[in-house]
Every structure is written in C-alpha cells, then in structure tokens.
Short mmCIF file of C-alpha atoms and ligand atoms in Angstrom, two decimals:
data_model
loop_
_atom_site.label_atom_id
_atom_site.label_comp_id
_atom_site.label_asym_id
_atom_site.label_seq_id
_atom_site.Cartn_x
_atom_site.Cartn_y
_atom_site.Cartn_z
CA MET C 109 0.00 0.00 0.00
CA ASN C 110 1.26 3.46 -0.96
CA LEU C 111 0.37 6.97 0.17
CA PRO C 112 -3.35 7.65 -0.50
CA VAL C 113 -3.81 10.53 -2.97
CA VAL C 114 -7.16 12.12 -3.82
CA TYR C 115 -7.99 13.53 -7.26
CA HIS C 116 -10.99 14.18 -9.50
CA PRO C 117 -10.98 15.37 -13.16
CA ASN C 118 -13.52 18.05 -12.19
CA TYR C 119 -10.84 19.75 -10.04
CA VAL C 120 -10.30 21.78 -13.21
CA ALA C 121 -13.07 24.09 -14.46
CA PRO C 122 -12.61 26.34 -17.49
CA LEU C 123 -11.75 30.00 -16.82
CA PRO C 124 -11.58 32.87 -19.32
CA GLU C 125 -8.31 32.93 -21.28
CA GLY C 126 -5.54 34.80 -19.45
CA HIS C 127 -7.22 34.60 -16.01
CA ARG C 128 -4.53 34.81 -13.34
CA PHE C 129 -5.77 31.83 -11.33
CA PRO C 130 -3.71 28.84 -12.60
CA MET C 131 -6.64 26.39 -12.72
CA VAL C 132 -4.90 23.87 -15.00
CA LYS C 133 -2.33 23.10 -12.28
CA PHE C 134 -4.59 20.52 -10.63
CA SER C 135 -4.75 18.15 -13.59
CA LEU C 136 -1.07 18.76 -14.43
CA LEU C 137 -0.17 17.87 -10.85
CA HIS C 138 -2.08 14.61 -11.17
CA SER C 139 -0.28 13.86 -14.47
CA LEU C 140 3.14 14.59 -12.96
CA LEU C 141 2.45 12.38 -9.94
CA LEU C 142 1.38 9.57 -12.31
CA LYS C 143 4.46 10.04 -14.49
CA ASP C 144 6.80 9.94 -11.50
CA GLY C 145 5.12 6.88 -10.00
CA ILE C 146 3.86 8.63 -6.85
CA VAL C 147 0.33 7.89 -7.97
CA THR C 148 -0.46 4.45 -9.36
CA GLY C 149 -3.69 2.59 -9.99
CA ASP C 150 -3.96 1.37 -6.42
CA ASN C 151 -3.45 4.54 -4.37
CA ILE C 152 -5.62 7.10 -6.17
CA TYR C 153 -9.00 7.88 -4.65
CA SER C 154 -11.90 9.71 -6.27
CA PRO C 155 -14.13 11.91 -4.09
CA GLU C 156 -17.90 12.32 -4.20
CA LEU C 157 -19.83 15.56 -4.05
CA PRO C 158 -20.47 16.57 -0.43
CA LEU C 159 -23.98 16.93 0.95
CA PHE C 160 -25.29 20.49 1.27
CA GLU C 161 -25.78 19.66 4.96
CA SER C 162 -22.01 19.21 5.27
CA ILE C 163 -21.25 22.54 3.58
CA GLU C 164 -23.81 24.20 5.85
CA LEU C 165 -21.95 23.00 8.95
CA VAL C 166 -19.70 25.99 8.12
CA HIS C 167 -21.50 28.21 5.61
CA ALA C 168 -24.77 30.16 5.75
CA ALA C 169 -27.55 28.38 3.86
CA ASP C 170 -28.40 31.46 1.75
CA TYR C 171 -24.76 31.89 0.69
CA VAL C 172 -24.51 28.22 -0.30
CA ARG C 173 -27.77 28.48 -2.25
CA ASP C 174 -26.97 31.79 -3.96
CA TYR C 175 -23.48 30.69 -4.96
CA SER C 176 -24.66 27.31 -6.22
CA GLN C 177 -27.47 28.84 -8.28
CA GLY C 178 -25.38 31.73 -9.64
CA THR C 179 -27.55 34.36 -7.93
CA LEU C 180 -24.88 35.86 -5.69
CA HIS C 181 -24.71 39.69 -5.72
CA PRO C 182 -22.15 40.83 -8.36
CA LYS C 183 -20.07 42.54 -5.67
CA ALA C 184 -19.88 39.32 -3.63
CA GLN C 185 -18.98 37.45 -6.81
CA ARG C 186 -16.17 39.93 -7.59
CA ARG C 187 -14.73 39.51 -4.11
CA ILE C 188 -14.20 35.81 -4.91
CA GLY C 189 -12.21 36.75 -8.01
CA LEU C 190 -13.36 33.83 -10.16
CA PRO C 191 -16.20 34.22 -12.70
CA TRP C 192 -19.23 32.07 -11.89
CA SER C 193 -20.08 29.05 -14.03
CA PRO C 194 -21.90 25.77 -13.39
CA ALA C 195 -18.55 24.00 -13.92
CA LEU C 196 -16.94 26.14 -11.21
CA VAL C 197 -19.74 25.20 -8.80
CA GLN C 198 -19.01 21.53 -9.50
CA ARG C 199 -15.29 22.19 -9.09
CA THR C 200 -15.80 24.00 -5.78
CA CYS C 201 -17.96 21.23 -4.36
CA ILE C 202 -15.87 18.27 -5.56
CA ALA C 203 -12.73 19.86 -4.07
CA VAL C 204 -14.54 20.05 -0.71
CA GLY C 205 -15.51 16.39 -1.15
CA GLY C 206 -11.82 15.72 -1.85
CA THR C 207 -10.67 17.19 1.43
CA ILE C 208 -13.37 15.29 3.35
CA LEU C 209 -12.18 12.06 1.70
CA THR C 210 -8.54 12.95 2.38
CA ALA C 211 -9.36 13.43 6.06
CA ARG C 212 -11.12 10.06 6.26
CA LEU C 213 -8.19 8.34 4.52
CA ALA C 214 -5.75 10.05 6.89
CA LEU C 215 -7.64 8.64 9.88
CA LYS C 216 -7.52 5.18 8.35
CA HIS C 217 -3.94 5.17 7.01
CA GLY C 218 -2.18 7.85 9.07
CA LEU C 219 -1.48 10.14 6.11
CA ALA C 220 -3.28 11.20 2.93
CA CYS C 221 -2.94 14.04 0.39
CA ASN C 222 -5.45 15.89 -1.71
CA THR C 223 -4.39 17.37 -5.07
CA ALA C 224 -6.52 20.48 -4.45
CA GLY C 225 -7.90 22.29 -1.39
CA GLY C 226 -6.80 24.99 1.00
CA THR C 227 -9.55 27.55 0.29
CA HIS C 228 -8.87 29.29 3.58
CA HIS C 229 -10.13 32.80 2.70
CA ALA C 230 -13.75 31.56 2.57
CA PHE C 231 -15.88 32.93 5.44
CA PRO C 232 -19.28 31.57 6.56
CA SER C 233 -21.34 33.96 4.42
CA PHE C 234 -18.96 35.17 1.72
CA GLY C 235 -16.01 34.08 -0.38
CA SER C 236 -12.75 35.94 -1.00
CA GLY C 237 -9.36 35.60 -2.70
CA PHE C 238 -10.26 32.69 -5.07
CA CYS C 239 -11.90 30.84 -2.15
CA ILE C 240 -15.61 29.98 -2.17
CA PHE C 241 -16.27 27.21 0.38
CA ASN C 242 -13.71 26.51 3.13
CA ASP C 243 -12.76 22.88 2.46
CA ILE C 244 -10.70 22.27 5.60
CA ALA C 245 -13.33 23.83 7.88
CA ILE C 246 -16.10 21.75 6.26
CA ALA C 247 -14.03 18.56 6.49
CA ALA C 248 -13.19 19.26 10.14
CA ARG C 249 -16.82 19.82 11.12
CA THR C 250 -18.01 16.86 9.00
CA LEU C 251 -15.65 14.42 10.72
CA GLN C 252 -16.61 15.80 14.11
CA GLU C 253 -20.30 15.44 13.21
CA LEU C 254 -19.68 11.80 12.23
CA GLY C 255 -18.06 11.24 15.62
CA LEU C 256 -14.74 10.27 14.03
CA VAL C 257 -12.69 13.00 15.74
CA LYS C 258 -13.03 15.47 18.58
CA LYS C 259 -9.96 17.68 18.62
CA ILE C 260 -8.43 19.09 15.44
CA LEU C 261 -5.28 21.08 14.69
CA ILE C 262 -5.08 23.12 11.48
CA VAL C 263 -1.53 23.93 10.38
CA ASP C 264 -1.79 26.61 7.69
CA LEU C 265 1.54 27.40 6.04
CA ASP C 266 0.16 29.13 2.94
CA VAL C 267 1.91 32.51 2.59
CA HIS C 268 -1.42 34.26 3.22
CA GLN C 269 -3.14 34.22 6.60
CA GLY C 270 -5.92 31.62 6.93
CA ASP C 271 -8.36 34.39 7.83
CA GLY C 272 -11.60 32.58 6.95
CA THR C 273 -10.55 29.49 8.89
CA ALA C 274 -9.49 31.61 11.90
CA TYR C 275 -12.85 33.41 11.88
CA ILE C 276 -14.90 30.21 11.55
CA PHE C 277 -13.26 28.57 14.58
CA GLN C 278 -12.65 31.68 16.70
CA ASN C 279 -15.03 30.51 19.44
CA ASP C 280 -14.59 26.78 18.92
CA GLU C 281 -12.19 25.20 21.38
CA SER C 282 -12.31 21.85 19.59
CA VAL C 283 -10.40 23.24 16.59
CA PHE C 284 -7.02 24.92 17.04
CA THR C 285 -5.98 27.19 14.16
CA PHE C 286 -2.28 27.87 13.53
CA SER C 287 -1.31 30.21 10.70
CA MET C 288 2.27 31.12 9.77
CA HIS C 289 2.22 33.70 6.98
CA CYS C 290 3.85 36.78 5.52
CA GLN C 291 2.70 39.72 7.63
CA SER C 292 2.64 42.27 4.80
CA ASN C 293 0.54 40.20 2.40
CA PHE C 294 -3.17 39.68 1.64
CA PRO C 295 -5.56 39.78 3.50
CA GLY C 296 -5.19 43.42 4.53
CA THR C 297 -7.31 42.82 7.61
CA LYS C 298 -6.08 39.78 9.52
CA GLN C 299 -8.31 37.67 11.76
CA ARG C 300 -7.10 36.16 15.01
CA SER C 301 -6.07 32.50 14.76
CA ASP C 302 -5.42 30.56 17.96
CA LEU C 303 -1.77 31.05 17.03
CA ASP C 304 -0.55 33.49 14.39
CA VAL C 305 3.11 33.65 13.43
CA PRO C 306 3.61 36.63 11.12
CA LEU C 307 6.81 36.53 9.06
CA VAL C 308 8.86 39.36 7.57
CA GLU C 309 9.17 39.77 3.81
CA GLY C 310 12.04 37.95 2.14
CA LEU C 311 12.51 35.26 4.82
CA ASP C 312 14.65 32.41 3.42
CA ASP C 313 14.68 28.63 3.91
CA ASP C 314 16.70 28.47 7.12
CA GLY C 315 14.93 31.36 8.82
CA TYR C 316 11.54 29.95 7.88
CA LEU C 317 12.26 26.37 8.96
CA TRP C 318 13.83 27.48 12.22
CA THR C 319 10.74 29.57 13.04
CA LEU C 320 8.45 26.64 12.26
CA SER C 321 10.49 24.36 14.50
CA GLN C 322 9.90 26.74 17.41
CA TYR C 323 6.14 26.08 17.35
CA LEU C 324 4.99 22.83 15.78
CA GLU C 325 6.21 20.22 18.24
CA ASP C 326 4.96 22.15 21.28
CA LEU C 327 1.62 22.76 19.61
CA LEU C 328 1.08 19.05 19.04
CA SER C 329 1.74 18.16 22.65
CA GLN C 330 -0.42 21.05 23.81
CA VAL C 331 -3.42 20.39 21.52
CA LYS C 332 -3.13 16.57 21.23
CA PRO C 333 -5.32 16.52 18.10
CA ASP C 334 -7.15 13.47 16.78
CA LEU C 335 -6.29 14.76 13.30
CA VAL C 336 -4.01 17.43 11.79
CA PHE C 337 -5.01 19.29 8.63
CA TYR C 338 -2.00 20.66 6.79
CA ASP C 339 -2.37 23.46 4.20
CA ALA C 340 0.90 23.25 2.26
CA GLY C 341 0.61 26.43 0.17
CA VAL C 342 3.67 26.90 -2.04
CA ASP C 343 3.15 30.64 -2.47
CA THR C 344 5.99 30.91 0.06
CA HIS C 345 8.34 30.25 -2.90
CA ILE C 346 10.79 32.96 -3.98
CA ASN C 347 9.38 32.98 -7.53
CA ASP C 348 5.72 33.09 -6.53
CA LEU C 349 3.76 35.94 -8.10
CA LEU C 350 1.73 36.69 -4.95
CA GLY C 351 4.03 35.61 -2.12
CA LYS C 352 6.73 37.76 -0.58
CA LEU C 353 8.92 35.11 1.02
CA ALA C 354 12.04 33.47 -0.41
CA LEU C 355 11.79 29.71 -0.03
CA THR C 356 13.47 27.50 -2.63
CA ASP C 357 12.22 24.13 -3.90
CA THR C 358 14.58 22.46 -1.43
CA GLY C 359 13.23 24.63 1.38
CA ILE C 360 9.66 23.66 0.56
CA TYR C 361 10.56 19.95 0.47
CA ARG C 362 12.33 20.29 3.82
CA ARG C 363 9.27 22.10 5.21
CA GLU C 364 6.93 19.28 4.11
CA MET C 365 9.24 16.65 5.64
CA GLN C 366 9.50 18.70 8.84
CA VAL C 367 5.73 19.04 9.24
CA LEU C 368 4.98 15.42 8.35
CA SER C 369 7.81 13.91 10.41
CA THR C 370 6.98 16.00 13.46
CA CYS C 371 3.33 14.89 13.34
CA LEU C 372 3.79 11.27 12.27
CA SER C 373 6.68 10.48 14.63
CA ALA C 374 4.44 11.58 17.50
CA GLY C 375 1.55 9.44 16.18
CA TYR C 376 -0.74 12.18 14.85
CA PRO C 377 -2.51 11.49 11.52
CA VAL C 378 -2.22 14.18 8.83
CA ALA C 379 -4.60 15.19 6.02
CA SER C 380 -2.80 17.48 3.56
CA VAL C 381 -4.08 19.89 0.94
CA ILE C 382 -2.00 21.80 -1.59
CA GLY C 383 -3.03 25.42 -0.90
CA GLY C 384 -1.96 28.44 -2.93
CA GLY C 385 0.72 28.80 -5.58
CA TYR C 386 0.89 31.30 -8.43
CA ALA C 387 3.36 31.47 -11.32
CA LYS C 388 3.52 32.16 -15.02
CA ASP C 389 5.75 29.12 -15.51
CA ILE C 390 3.12 26.49 -14.81
CA SER C 391 5.42 23.46 -14.91
CA SER C 392 7.68 24.92 -12.17
CA LEU C 393 4.57 25.65 -10.12
CA VAL C 394 3.22 22.12 -10.54
CA TYR C 395 6.58 20.69 -9.50
CA ARG C 396 6.49 22.86 -6.34
CA HIS C 397 3.05 21.50 -5.45
CA SER C 398 4.28 17.94 -6.07
CA LEU C 399 6.93 18.36 -3.36
CA LEU C 400 4.17 17.74 -0.82
CA HIS C 401 3.27 14.38 -2.38
CA ARG C 402 6.92 13.42 -2.83
CA ALA C 403 7.68 14.18 0.82
CA ALA C 404 4.47 12.46 1.93
CA ALA C 405 5.27 9.32 -0.09
CA GLN C 406 8.67 9.17 1.59
CA ALA C 407 7.22 9.81 5.05
CA TYR C 408 4.58 7.14 4.41
CA ARG C 409 7.33 4.57 3.82
CA LEU C 410 9.57 5.89 6.59
CA TYR C 411 6.88 5.62 9.25
CA LYS C 412 5.52 2.33 7.80
CA LEU C 413 1.94 3.58 7.59
ZN1 LIG R 589 -2.02 31.87 -0.49
#
C-alpha cells in the first residue's frame, strides 16, 4: 500500500483565457504524480460531491444556495475573483468532497494528500481571494459530526493568513488554528487564529524552517489533536507571483518533511491539501506542489503507515 492521494478530473473548471488563477495546475499535478510513480492505480481515490448539509456545517444556507445557483450579488462574486459558471460550482464542491475524503483516509492510514484544497479565505457567508467554500473547515466539522474526531489542529503554512478558517473557529475550542504567513501580504485585515506567526518579507529557507520548528512540536503536545489538517501552500516560494517570502524548492521539500515527520513520529494522523501557488511558468509551479506528495510518499514509507 502506498500513500493515499485524492484527485478528480472536475478539479479543473474552465476560466476565461488569461485569467490569473492557474486552474490547470490541478490536472497537471495529477499527471506529474502519475508520471513519476507517486500515484499508481492502487493509491488514487476519487471523491464524491459533499452533501449540502455538510457545507452548511460551516456556511450560511443562503450563501450556499446563492453561490450554487449563480444568484450571488455581483459585488460578492467579484470579491471571490473567479467568474461564476456551473462548472466552477461543480469544481468547488468536488474539491470540498476531496478534502473530506482525504481526512477520512488520513484517519484510516495515518497520512493522505489531496491534489486540491486549501480555500482558507472563505468565510461563513462570503467568499474571497479565489476561495468559495472553506474545504478544511467543512471537512473538520463533518468528521466531528460523524463522531470520528473530537480535537483538530489546522496547520496553515500558505503565505497568506488563513483568515476565513481563523474566523470560523474563533469561538470553537475543539479546533485549534495555527497560521504562519507573511505579515505584509493579503488579507489586509487579519483575523485572530489561535496562534498566528507573522513573518517578515524575504525570509529564506533556514529562517523559515527554524521559526516553524519553534512552534509545531509544542503545539502538538499542547493540543493533542485526533487529526491534523496541513495546508501546504507553495506561495511561500521565492518565484511566486503573490508571495513575498524566499523559499526554494529544497526549502519547501524540507518544510513538508519537517511538518509530516513531526506529526507522524508523534503518532498524529495528517490530512494534507496543496493550498496556494501562483506562477507564469506552470510546470515549475506544478513541481512545487508535487513536493508535498513526494515528501508524503517518503514519510509514508519511513513511518511504515
Ligand atoms: Zn495563499
């Protein structure tokens, strides 16, 4: 048995030509993982669409309805930054289903990775910054509702603060939100996570990894989660169009190994999502995202999951 990886062809929905959101990366990531043997016939899992009841564990029913039917106010639609289409609704929902499935697989096998997810700027009644429904928040509440987990730790290392996630769980002691992000980046107004670690612009591999090491291990022993969600955004990379940090490919791989080893060696299961990443050179970007799955495949063998 190899590392469980979750993918669905509907992770890609057409966008207008030249749109700055690199939608095609999801299918290219799947192709690269297949080509490099990280995904084979026996470790790829296909998600189902989530129930509206699951989405509404986090989001307001009128927002879910208006978005799904394409009747959201134009201003609210613009804040999301992606033009509405029925295909995008499908894409949004199947990616949420993907993170729910990833979480269930992580509980069963100790570690699992989605090839999408990390829509952490989605708030209960509105979307923002390319995020429509908050996949990790929905998956967390869904697994709690099913009685599969009680305590959850969200480790959000996307370069942008996980503001929607922080807001959703601000009064919920069963979910601990940890966000390490570039201070001077989007969103302009930050929310309060249970632990925020703001970073200065231009931080490099060693500075970043040292800072992370100061928090993660202690957090695990403090929170003692039944499940860790890991948002492995690669917009921390030096060549990212929207990030302002200076991690290299090697730094990102070391980060993924550090997060996974710290959690797995202490016996905590991890459900990973890919998070943000923006570049004109799409193949470099896809490779950066694949570092998560490469590290996870190695960790899966190392810890004999
Ligand atoms: Zn981001």
